[in-house]
PDB file of C-alpha atoms in Angstrom:
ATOM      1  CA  UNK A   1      72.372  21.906  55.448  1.00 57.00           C
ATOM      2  CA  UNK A   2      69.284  22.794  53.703  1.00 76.00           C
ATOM      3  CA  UNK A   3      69.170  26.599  53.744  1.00 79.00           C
ATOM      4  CA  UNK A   4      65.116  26.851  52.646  1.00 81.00           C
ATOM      5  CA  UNK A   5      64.425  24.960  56.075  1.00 84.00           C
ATOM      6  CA  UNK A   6      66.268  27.035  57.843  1.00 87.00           C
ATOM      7  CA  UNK A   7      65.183  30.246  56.039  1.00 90.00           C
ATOM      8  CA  UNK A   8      61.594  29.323  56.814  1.00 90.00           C
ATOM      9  CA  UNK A   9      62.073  27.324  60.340  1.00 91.00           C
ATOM     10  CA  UNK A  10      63.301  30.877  61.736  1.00 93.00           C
ATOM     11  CA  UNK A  11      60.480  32.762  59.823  1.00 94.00           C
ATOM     12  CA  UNK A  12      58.297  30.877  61.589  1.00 94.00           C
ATOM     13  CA  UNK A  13      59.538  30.871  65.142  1.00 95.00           C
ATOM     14  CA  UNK A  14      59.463  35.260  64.651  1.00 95.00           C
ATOM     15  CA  UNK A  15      55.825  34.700  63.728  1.00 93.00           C
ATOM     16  CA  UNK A  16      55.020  32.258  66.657  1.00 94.00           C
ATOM     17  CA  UNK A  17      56.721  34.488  69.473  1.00 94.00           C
ATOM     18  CA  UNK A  18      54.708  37.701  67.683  1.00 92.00           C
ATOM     19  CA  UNK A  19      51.208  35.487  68.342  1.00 90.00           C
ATOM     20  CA  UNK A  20      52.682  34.675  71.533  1.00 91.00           C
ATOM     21  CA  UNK A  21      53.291  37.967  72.705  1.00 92.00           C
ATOM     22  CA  UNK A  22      49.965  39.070  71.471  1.00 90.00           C
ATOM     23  CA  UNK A  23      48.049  36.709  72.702  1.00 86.00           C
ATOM     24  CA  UNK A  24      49.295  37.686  76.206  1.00 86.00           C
ATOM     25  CA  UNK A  25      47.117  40.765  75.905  1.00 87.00           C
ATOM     26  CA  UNK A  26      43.865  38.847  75.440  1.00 83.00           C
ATOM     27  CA  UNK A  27      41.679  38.996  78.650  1.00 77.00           C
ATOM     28  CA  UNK A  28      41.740  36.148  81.476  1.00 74.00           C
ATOM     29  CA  UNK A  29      39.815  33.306  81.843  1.00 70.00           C
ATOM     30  CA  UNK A  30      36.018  33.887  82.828  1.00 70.00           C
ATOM     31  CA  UNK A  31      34.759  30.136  83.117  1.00 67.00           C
ATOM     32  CA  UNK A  32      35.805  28.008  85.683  1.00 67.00           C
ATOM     33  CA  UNK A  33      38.071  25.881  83.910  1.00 68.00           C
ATOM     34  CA  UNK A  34      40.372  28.753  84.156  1.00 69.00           C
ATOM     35  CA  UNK A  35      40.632  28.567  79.822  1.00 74.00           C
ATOM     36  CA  UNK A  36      40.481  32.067  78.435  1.00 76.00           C
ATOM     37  CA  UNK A  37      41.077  33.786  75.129  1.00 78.00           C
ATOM     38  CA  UNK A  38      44.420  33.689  75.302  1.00 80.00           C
ATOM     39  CA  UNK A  39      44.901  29.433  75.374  1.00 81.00           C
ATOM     40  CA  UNK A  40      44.671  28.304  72.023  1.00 84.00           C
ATOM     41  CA  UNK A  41      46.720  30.615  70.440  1.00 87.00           C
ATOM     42  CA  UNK A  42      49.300  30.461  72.726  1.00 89.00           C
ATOM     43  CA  UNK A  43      49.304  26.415  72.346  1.00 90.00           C
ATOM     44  CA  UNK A  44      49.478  27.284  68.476  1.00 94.00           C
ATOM     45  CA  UNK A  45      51.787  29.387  69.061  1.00 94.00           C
ATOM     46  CA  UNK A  46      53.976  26.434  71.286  1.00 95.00           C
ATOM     47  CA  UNK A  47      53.350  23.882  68.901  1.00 96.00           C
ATOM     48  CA  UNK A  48      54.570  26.078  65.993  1.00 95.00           C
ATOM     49  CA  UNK A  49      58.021  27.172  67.732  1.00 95.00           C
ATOM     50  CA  UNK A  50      58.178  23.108  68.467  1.00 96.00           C
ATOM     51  CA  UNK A  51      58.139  22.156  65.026  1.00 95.00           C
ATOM     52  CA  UNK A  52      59.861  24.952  63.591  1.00 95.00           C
ATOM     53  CA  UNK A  53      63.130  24.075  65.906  1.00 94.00           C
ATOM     54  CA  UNK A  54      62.320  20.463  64.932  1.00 93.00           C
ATOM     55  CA  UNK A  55      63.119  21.418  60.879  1.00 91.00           C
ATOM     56  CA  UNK A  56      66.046  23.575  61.320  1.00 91.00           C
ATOM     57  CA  UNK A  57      67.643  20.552  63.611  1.00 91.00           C
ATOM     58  CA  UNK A  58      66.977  18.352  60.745  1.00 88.00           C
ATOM     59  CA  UNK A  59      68.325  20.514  58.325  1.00 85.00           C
ATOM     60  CA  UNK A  60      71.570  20.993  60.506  1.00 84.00           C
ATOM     61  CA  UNK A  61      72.185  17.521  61.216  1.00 83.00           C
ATOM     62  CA  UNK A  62      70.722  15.360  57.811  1.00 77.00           C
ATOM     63  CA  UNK A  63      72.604  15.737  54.854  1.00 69.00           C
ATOM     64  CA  UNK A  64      70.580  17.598  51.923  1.00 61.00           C
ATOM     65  CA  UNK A  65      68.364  15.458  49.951  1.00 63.00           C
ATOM     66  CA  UNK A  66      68.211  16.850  46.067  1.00 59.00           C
ATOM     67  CA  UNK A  67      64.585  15.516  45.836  1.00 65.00           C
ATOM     68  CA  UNK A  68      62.489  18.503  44.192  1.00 72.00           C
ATOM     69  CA  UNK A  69      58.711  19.131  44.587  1.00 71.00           C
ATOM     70  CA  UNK A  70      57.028  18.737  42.028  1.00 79.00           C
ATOM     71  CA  UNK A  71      53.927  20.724  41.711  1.00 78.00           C
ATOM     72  CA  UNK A  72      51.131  19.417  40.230  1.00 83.00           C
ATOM     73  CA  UNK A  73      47.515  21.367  39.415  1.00 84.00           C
ATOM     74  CA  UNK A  74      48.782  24.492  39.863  1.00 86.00           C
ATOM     75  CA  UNK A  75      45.356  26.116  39.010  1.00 89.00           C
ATOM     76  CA  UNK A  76      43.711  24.227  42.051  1.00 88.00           C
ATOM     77  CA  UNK A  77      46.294  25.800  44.294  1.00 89.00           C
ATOM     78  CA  UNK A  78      45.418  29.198  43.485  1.00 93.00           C
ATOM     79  CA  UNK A  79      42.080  28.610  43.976  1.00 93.00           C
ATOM     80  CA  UNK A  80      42.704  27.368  46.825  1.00 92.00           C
ATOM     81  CA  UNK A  81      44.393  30.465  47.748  1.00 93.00           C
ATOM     82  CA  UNK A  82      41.482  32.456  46.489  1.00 94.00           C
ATOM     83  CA  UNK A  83      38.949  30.854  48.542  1.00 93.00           C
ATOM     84  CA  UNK A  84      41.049  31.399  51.856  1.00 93.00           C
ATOM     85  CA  UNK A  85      40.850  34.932  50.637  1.00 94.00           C
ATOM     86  CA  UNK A  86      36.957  34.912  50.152  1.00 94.00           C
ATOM     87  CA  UNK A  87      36.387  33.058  53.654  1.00 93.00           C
ATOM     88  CA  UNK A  88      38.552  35.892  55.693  1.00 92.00           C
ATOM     89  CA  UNK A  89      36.465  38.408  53.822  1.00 94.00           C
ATOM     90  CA  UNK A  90      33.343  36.800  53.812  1.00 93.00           C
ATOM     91  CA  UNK A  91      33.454  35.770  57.935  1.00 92.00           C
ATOM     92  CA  UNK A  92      32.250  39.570  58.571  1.00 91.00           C
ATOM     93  CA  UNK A  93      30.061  39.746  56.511  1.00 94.00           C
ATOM     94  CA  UNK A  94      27.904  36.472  57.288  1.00 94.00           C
ATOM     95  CA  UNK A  95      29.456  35.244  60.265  1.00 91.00           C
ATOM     96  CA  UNK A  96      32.014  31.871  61.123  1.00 91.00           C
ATOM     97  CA  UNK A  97      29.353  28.918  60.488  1.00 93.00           C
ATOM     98  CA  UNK A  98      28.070  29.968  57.834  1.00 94.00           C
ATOM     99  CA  UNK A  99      31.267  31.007  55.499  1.00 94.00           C
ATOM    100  CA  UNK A 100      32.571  27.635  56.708  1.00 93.00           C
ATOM    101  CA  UNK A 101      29.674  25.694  55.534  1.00 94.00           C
ATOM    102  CA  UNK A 102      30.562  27.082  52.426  1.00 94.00           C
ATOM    103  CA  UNK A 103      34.513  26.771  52.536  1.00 94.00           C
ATOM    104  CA  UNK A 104      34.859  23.693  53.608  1.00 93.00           C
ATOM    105  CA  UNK A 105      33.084  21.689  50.637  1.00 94.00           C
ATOM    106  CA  UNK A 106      35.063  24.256  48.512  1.00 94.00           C
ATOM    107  CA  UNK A 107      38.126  23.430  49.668  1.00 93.00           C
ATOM    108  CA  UNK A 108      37.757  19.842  50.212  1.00 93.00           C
ATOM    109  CA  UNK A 109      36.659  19.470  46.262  1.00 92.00           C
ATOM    110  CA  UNK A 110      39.834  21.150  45.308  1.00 91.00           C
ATOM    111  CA  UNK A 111      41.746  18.638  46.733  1.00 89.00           C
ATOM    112  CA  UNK A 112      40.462  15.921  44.956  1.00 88.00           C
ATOM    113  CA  UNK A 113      37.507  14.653  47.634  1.00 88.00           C
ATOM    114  CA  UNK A 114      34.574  13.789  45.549  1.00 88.00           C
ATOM    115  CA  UNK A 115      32.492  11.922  47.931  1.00 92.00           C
ATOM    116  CA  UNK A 116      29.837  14.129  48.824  1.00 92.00           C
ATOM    117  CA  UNK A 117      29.017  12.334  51.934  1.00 94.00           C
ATOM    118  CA  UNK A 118      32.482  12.468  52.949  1.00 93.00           C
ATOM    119  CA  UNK A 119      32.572  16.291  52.022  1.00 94.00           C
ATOM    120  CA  UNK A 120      29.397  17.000  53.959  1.00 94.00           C
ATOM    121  CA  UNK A 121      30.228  14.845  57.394  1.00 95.00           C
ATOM    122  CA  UNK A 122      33.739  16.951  57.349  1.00 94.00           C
ATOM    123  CA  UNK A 123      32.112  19.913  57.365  1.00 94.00           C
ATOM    124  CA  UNK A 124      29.729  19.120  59.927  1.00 95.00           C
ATOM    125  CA  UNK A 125      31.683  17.682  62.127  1.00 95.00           C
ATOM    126  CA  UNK A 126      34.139  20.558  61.925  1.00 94.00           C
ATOM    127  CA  UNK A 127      31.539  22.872  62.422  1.00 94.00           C
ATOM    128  CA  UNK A 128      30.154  20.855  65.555  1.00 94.00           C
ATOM    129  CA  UNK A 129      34.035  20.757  67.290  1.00 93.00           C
ATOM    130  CA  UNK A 130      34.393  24.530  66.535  1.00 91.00           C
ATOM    131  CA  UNK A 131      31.268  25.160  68.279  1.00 91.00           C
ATOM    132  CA  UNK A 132      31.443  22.810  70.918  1.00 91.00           C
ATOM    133  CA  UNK A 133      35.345  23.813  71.411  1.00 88.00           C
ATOM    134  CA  UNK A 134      34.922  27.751  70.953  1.00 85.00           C
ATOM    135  CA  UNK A 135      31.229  28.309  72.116  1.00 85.00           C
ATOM    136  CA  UNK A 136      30.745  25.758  74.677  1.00 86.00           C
ATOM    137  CA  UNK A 137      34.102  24.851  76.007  1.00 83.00           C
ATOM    138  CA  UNK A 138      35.827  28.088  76.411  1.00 78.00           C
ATOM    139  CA  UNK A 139      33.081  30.570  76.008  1.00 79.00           C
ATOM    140  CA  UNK A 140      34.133  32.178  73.529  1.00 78.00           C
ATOM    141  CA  UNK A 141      32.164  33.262  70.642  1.00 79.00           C
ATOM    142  CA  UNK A 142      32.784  32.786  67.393  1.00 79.00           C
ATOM    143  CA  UNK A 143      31.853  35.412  65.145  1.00 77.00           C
TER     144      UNK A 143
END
């Protein structure tokens, strides 16, 4: 039994049901597909629970492995960190497409990706779903 997994499967099934809950308080569905607010979070919210029961079954059932993680580039991890920080703050201030256009080459260069043209069709395409998904699809504006 690997305590960590289970430590951090339970952690994360409190968290899901919280988003779960709250997302029940989001408005209904205007568009006719019936989709409102409140859909994607609660799938997130499913999928989450899912997978969280899914690692503390396989920590109850598999013996423990004694393979360690080794971290490596420990510098690009808190920048990493950092620039999460800077996109929540910076998504006020000028708005979801634009903070992304800049987080997402960010991001993607501090994990190693150093083909611009890879960088920049990731972005846009990202930015193309989100708007088609959020704006389009469901109505809902992104900020």
């Amino acid at each position: 039994m690997q305590t960590g997994n289970l430590v951090l499967g339970t952690i994360s099934i409190i968290f899901a049901l919280c988003f779960f809950i709250g997302a029940q308080q989001f408005p209904e569905a205007v568009n006719k597909a019936g989709v409102g607010p409140a859909a994607f979070p609660k799938a997130i919210s499913i999928l989450v629970i899912i997978f969280s029961v899914t690692i503390i079954l396989n920590s109850l059932f598999n013996k423990a492995n004694d393979s360690r993680i080794v971290v490596k580039r420990f510098g690009n991890i808190l920048m990493s960190v950092g620039s999460i920080i800077a996109f929540v703050v910076l998504i006020p201030i000028l708005g979801f497409y634009i903070s992304t256009a800049i987080f997402f080459p960010v991001l993607l260069f501090l994990a190693s990706e150093t083909n611009w043209k890879s960088i920049v069709m990731t972005t846009l395409i990202f930015e193309l779903f989100a708007f088609g998904m959020f704006d389009q699809l469901l109505g809902v504006p992104l900020p």
